[in-house]
Amino acid sequence: MKKILLLSDTHSYIDDGIIKYAKQADEIWHAGDIGKIGVLEELEKIKKIIAVYGNIDDHVLRADLNETESFYCEKVKVCMIHIAGKPPYYNKKSKSLIRLERPKVLICGHSHILKVEYDKNNNVLFMNPGAVGRHGFHKKRTMIRFEIDQDKIQNMEIIELGDRSKLPQSS
């Protein structure tokens, strides 16, 4: 069994709230718009990270990361891309990725809108964790954590880290 922390759209921002949940996970998955390489390096110190680059990510991040990732976690095939659209309105790259890879889970970011939906037409669980950074139009900073046990996705939780515009309280 693996405990996964799924996040996206950090936009160069990382804080103790993100780190706290990252330490509780077995793997961290980042669906792009990381912002600065330092965010990726900070997360890599904590746990294994699987990430894709997003549209704001510079040449440094793009040199380290791919636009898409396809991998297995336990017995679950996962595909990740930053910009995917949403069911049933996927963009061309995402449609092609779903058709070629046949994932059980499709992960994306970009919209800053948290959404988890089972797409019956493509037999894929669509997951967008929203945005955990402070840059953008979203009101709440969100991530998702869940477990994968063999071929089961379970114990899914939405993590809310407060208002985007407010700095976290110091402890």
mmCIF file of C-alpha atoms in Angstrom:
data_model
loop_
_atom_site.group_PDB
_atom_site.id
_atom_site.type_symbol
_atom_site.label_atom_id
_atom_site.label_comp_id
_atom_site.label_asym_id
_atom_site.label_seq_id
_atom_site.Cartn_x
_atom_site.Cartn_y
_atom_site.Cartn_z
ATOM 1 C CA MET A 1 0.000 0.000 0.000
ATOM 2 C CA LYS A 2 1.175 3.517 -0.869
ATOM 3 C CA LYS A 3 0.063 6.808 0.636
ATOM 4 C CA ILE A 4 0.006 9.499 -2.031
ATOM 5 C CA LEU A 5 -0.014 13.282 -1.700
ATOM 6 C CA LEU A 6 -1.229 14.915 -4.919
ATOM 7 C CA LEU A 7 -0.613 18.600 -5.484
ATOM 8 C CA SER A 8 -0.361 21.094 -8.289
ATOM 9 C CA ASP A 9 0.224 24.733 -9.049
ATOM 10 C CA THR A 10 2.600 25.621 -6.233
ATOM 11 C CA HIS A 11 3.783 28.592 -8.333
ATOM 12 C CA SER A 12 7.097 28.789 -6.404
ATOM 13 C CA TYR A 13 5.391 28.592 -3.007
ATOM 14 C CA ILE A 14 5.963 25.996 -0.314
ATOM 15 C CA ASP A 15 5.169 26.206 3.394
ATOM 16 C CA ASP A 16 5.040 24.112 6.553
ATOM 17 C CA GLY A 17 1.494 22.940 5.760
ATOM 18 C CA ILE A 18 2.576 21.357 2.487
ATOM 19 C CA ILE A 19 5.680 19.883 4.122
ATOM 20 C CA LYS A 20 3.665 18.420 7.020
ATOM 21 C CA TYR A 21 1.456 16.426 4.644
ATOM 22 C CA ALA A 22 4.388 15.529 2.372
ATOM 23 C CA LYS A 23 6.135 13.871 5.327
ATOM 24 C CA GLN A 24 3.054 11.699 5.929
ATOM 25 C CA ALA A 25 3.042 10.375 2.342
ATOM 26 C CA ASP A 26 5.017 7.565 0.718
ATOM 27 C CA GLU A 27 5.081 9.429 -2.613
ATOM 28 C CA ILE A 28 4.391 13.006 -3.709
ATOM 29 C CA TRP A 29 2.860 13.602 -7.124
ATOM 30 C CA HIS A 30 3.045 17.153 -8.521
ATOM 31 C CA ALA A 31 0.926 17.956 -11.583
ATOM 32 C CA GLY A 32 2.931 20.948 -12.792
ATOM 33 C CA ASP A 33 3.361 24.702 -12.444
ATOM 34 C CA ILE A 34 6.007 24.127 -9.810
ATOM 35 C CA GLY A 35 7.478 27.579 -10.356
ATOM 36 C CA LYS A 36 11.021 27.350 -9.010
ATOM 37 C CA ILE A 37 13.376 24.393 -8.901
ATOM 38 C CA GLY A 38 13.752 25.003 -5.151
ATOM 39 C CA VAL A 39 10.177 23.788 -4.557
ATOM 40 C CA LEU A 40 10.962 20.518 -6.329
ATOM 41 C CA GLU A 41 14.264 20.166 -4.451
ATOM 42 C CA GLU A 42 12.536 20.759 -1.099
ATOM 43 C CA LEU A 43 9.938 18.073 -1.821
ATOM 44 C CA GLU A 44 12.593 15.641 -3.091
ATOM 45 C CA LYS A 45 14.336 15.873 0.300
ATOM 46 C CA ILE A 46 11.175 14.543 1.947
ATOM 47 C CA LYS A 47 9.898 11.716 -0.275
ATOM 48 C CA LYS A 48 9.981 10.255 -3.742
ATOM 49 C CA ILE A 49 8.371 12.723 -6.129
ATOM 50 C CA ILE A 50 6.823 12.168 -9.529
ATOM 51 C CA ALA A 51 6.180 15.435 -11.353
ATOM 52 C CA VAL A 52 5.476 16.961 -14.744
ATOM 53 C CA TYR A 53 6.253 20.478 -15.875
ATOM 54 C CA GLY A 54 3.512 23.046 -16.350
ATOM 55 C CA ASN A 55 3.053 26.018 -18.621
ATOM 56 C CA ILE A 56 4.780 28.477 -16.224
ATOM 57 C CA ASP A 57 7.785 26.234 -15.577
ATOM 58 C CA ASP A 58 11.074 27.461 -17.004
ATOM 59 C CA HIS A 59 13.859 25.716 -18.926
ATOM 60 C CA VAL A 60 15.492 24.515 -15.685
ATOM 61 C CA LEU A 61 12.409 22.528 -14.627
ATOM 62 C CA ARG A 62 11.689 21.423 -18.187
ATOM 63 C CA ALA A 63 15.206 19.988 -18.404
ATOM 64 C CA ASP A 64 14.451 17.800 -15.330
ATOM 65 C CA LEU A 65 10.825 16.901 -16.002
ATOM 66 C CA ASN A 66 8.609 15.605 -18.798
ATOM 67 C CA GLU A 67 5.357 17.039 -20.087
ATOM 68 C CA THR A 68 3.641 13.735 -19.311
ATOM 69 C CA GLU A 69 4.346 10.786 -17.039
ATOM 70 C CA SER A 70 2.850 7.300 -17.280
ATOM 71 C CA PHE A 71 3.622 4.908 -14.457
ATOM 72 C CA TYR A 72 2.267 2.215 -12.192
ATOM 73 C CA CYS A 73 1.654 2.662 -8.496
ATOM 74 C CA GLU A 74 1.023 -0.783 -7.080
ATOM 75 C CA LYS A 75 -1.254 -2.248 -9.803
ATOM 76 C CA VAL A 76 -2.812 1.062 -10.865
ATOM 77 C CA LYS A 77 -1.724 2.713 -14.110
ATOM 78 C CA VAL A 78 -1.484 6.489 -13.772
ATOM 79 C CA CYS A 79 -0.996 9.196 -16.392
ATOM 80 C CA MET A 80 -0.134 12.765 -15.432
ATOM 81 C CA ILE A 81 -0.157 15.915 -17.560
ATOM 82 C CA HIS A 82 -0.450 19.545 -16.492
ATOM 83 C CA ILE A 83 -3.125 20.717 -18.941
ATOM 84 C CA ALA A 84 -5.761 18.099 -19.724
ATOM 85 C CA GLY A 85 -9.127 19.814 -19.928
ATOM 86 C CA LYS A 86 -11.810 17.903 -18.023
ATOM 87 C CA PRO A 87 -14.238 15.094 -18.717
ATOM 88 C CA PRO A 88 -15.567 14.917 -21.389
ATOM 89 C CA TYR A 89 -13.728 17.938 -22.828
ATOM 90 C CA TYR A 90 -10.110 16.747 -22.834
ATOM 91 C CA ASN A 91 -7.530 18.452 -25.012
ATOM 92 C CA LYS A 92 -5.907 16.556 -27.917
ATOM 93 C CA LYS A 93 -2.811 15.483 -25.963
ATOM 94 C CA SER A 94 -4.906 14.113 -23.116
ATOM 95 C CA LYS A 95 -7.280 12.276 -25.461
ATOM 96 C CA SER A 96 -4.275 10.682 -27.119
ATOM 97 C CA LEU A 97 -2.695 9.825 -23.749
ATOM 98 C CA ILE A 98 -5.901 8.141 -22.562
ATOM 99 C CA ARG A 99 -6.305 6.245 -25.830
ATOM 100 C CA LEU A 100 -2.683 5.034 -25.968
ATOM 101 C CA GLU A 101 -1.983 4.377 -22.286
ATOM 102 C CA ARG A 102 -5.424 3.310 -20.999
ATOM 103 C CA PRO A 103 -4.748 4.586 -17.457
ATOM 104 C CA LYS A 104 -6.967 3.903 -14.468
ATOM 105 C CA VAL A 105 -6.168 7.425 -13.194
ATOM 106 C CA LEU A 106 -5.590 10.664 -15.140
ATOM 107 C CA ILE A 107 -4.035 13.488 -13.120
ATOM 108 C CA CYS A 108 -3.752 17.111 -14.147
ATOM 109 C CA GLY A 109 -3.520 20.610 -12.718
ATOM 110 C CA HIS A 110 -3.637 24.021 -14.408
ATOM 111 C CA SER A 111 -7.276 25.034 -13.797
ATOM 112 C CA HIS A 112 -6.794 25.717 -10.043
ATOM 113 C CA ILE A 113 -10.169 23.953 -9.631
ATOM 114 C CA LEU A 114 -10.237 20.844 -7.471
ATOM 115 C CA LYS A 115 -12.154 18.095 -9.263
ATOM 116 C CA VAL A 116 -12.364 14.337 -8.870
ATOM 117 C CA GLU A 117 -14.685 12.578 -11.296
ATOM 118 C CA TYR A 118 -15.004 9.108 -12.720
ATOM 119 C CA ASP A 119 -15.172 9.323 -16.503
ATOM 120 C CA LYS A 120 -17.343 6.344 -17.545
ATOM 121 C CA ASN A 121 -16.706 6.890 -21.268
ATOM 122 C CA ASN A 122 -12.947 6.410 -20.858
ATOM 123 C CA ASN A 123 -12.948 4.232 -17.725
ATOM 124 C CA VAL A 124 -10.606 6.640 -15.972
ATOM 125 C CA LEU A 125 -10.637 8.437 -12.636
ATOM 126 C CA PHE A 126 -9.935 12.105 -13.373
ATOM 127 C CA MET A 127 -8.158 13.968 -10.566
ATOM 128 C CA ASN A 128 -7.183 17.622 -10.329
ATOM 129 C CA PRO A 129 -6.031 18.668 -6.836
ATOM 130 C CA GLY A 130 -6.704 22.362 -7.406
ATOM 131 C CA ALA A 131 -3.888 24.731 -6.496
ATOM 132 C CA VAL A 132 -1.764 24.745 -3.352
ATOM 133 C CA GLY A 133 0.213 27.881 -4.141
ATOM 134 C CA ARG A 134 -0.724 31.481 -3.426
ATOM 135 C CA HIS A 135 -0.733 32.759 -7.034
ATOM 136 C CA GLY A 136 -3.932 32.559 -9.079
ATOM 137 C CA PHE A 137 -7.652 33.111 -8.860
ATOM 138 C CA HIS A 138 -8.509 30.207 -6.533
ATOM 139 C CA LYS A 139 -9.811 31.089 -3.083
ATOM 140 C CA LYS A 140 -8.736 27.993 -1.129
ATOM 141 C CA ARG A 141 -5.375 26.216 -1.295
ATOM 142 C CA THR A 142 -6.052 22.501 -1.837
ATOM 143 C CA MET A 143 -4.328 19.142 -2.224
ATOM 144 C CA ILE A 144 -5.566 15.542 -2.243
ATOM 145 C CA ARG A 145 -4.249 12.564 -0.354
ATOM 146 C CA PHE A 146 -5.256 8.968 -0.883
ATOM 147 C CA GLU A 147 -3.993 5.408 -0.755
ATOM 148 C CA ILE A 148 -3.405 2.861 -3.460
ATOM 149 C CA ASP A 149 -3.557 -0.720 -2.267
ATOM 150 C CA GLN A 150 -2.910 -3.201 -5.072
ATOM 151 C CA ASP A 151 -5.587 -2.135 -7.603
ATOM 152 C CA LYS A 152 -7.761 -0.104 -5.203
ATOM 153 C CA ILE A 153 -7.811 3.658 -4.748
ATOM 154 C CA GLN A 154 -9.104 4.379 -1.265
ATOM 155 C CA ASN A 155 -9.299 6.756 1.708
ATOM 156 C CA MET A 156 -9.319 9.867 -0.476
ATOM 157 C CA GLU A 157 -9.262 13.173 1.407
ATOM 158 C CA ILE A 158 -9.312 16.777 0.302
ATOM 159 C CA ILE A 159 -6.807 18.848 2.237
ATOM 160 C CA GLU A 160 -7.586 22.533 2.558
ATOM 161 C CA LEU A 161 -4.703 24.754 3.618
ATOM 162 C CA GLY A 162 -6.680 27.962 4.034
ATOM 163 C CA ASP A 163 -7.262 31.052 1.951
ATOM 164 C CA ARG A 164 -4.855 31.745 -0.894
ATOM 165 C CA SER A 165 -4.497 35.374 0.114
ATOM 166 C CA LYS A 166 -3.658 34.751 3.790
ATOM 167 C CA LEU A 167 -0.275 33.712 5.061
ATOM 168 C CA PRO A 168 -0.343 30.634 7.289
ATOM 169 C CA GLN A 169 -0.192 31.128 11.060
ATOM 170 C CA SER A 170 3.178 30.391 12.654
ATOM 171 C CA SER A 171 3.248 27.636 15.217
#
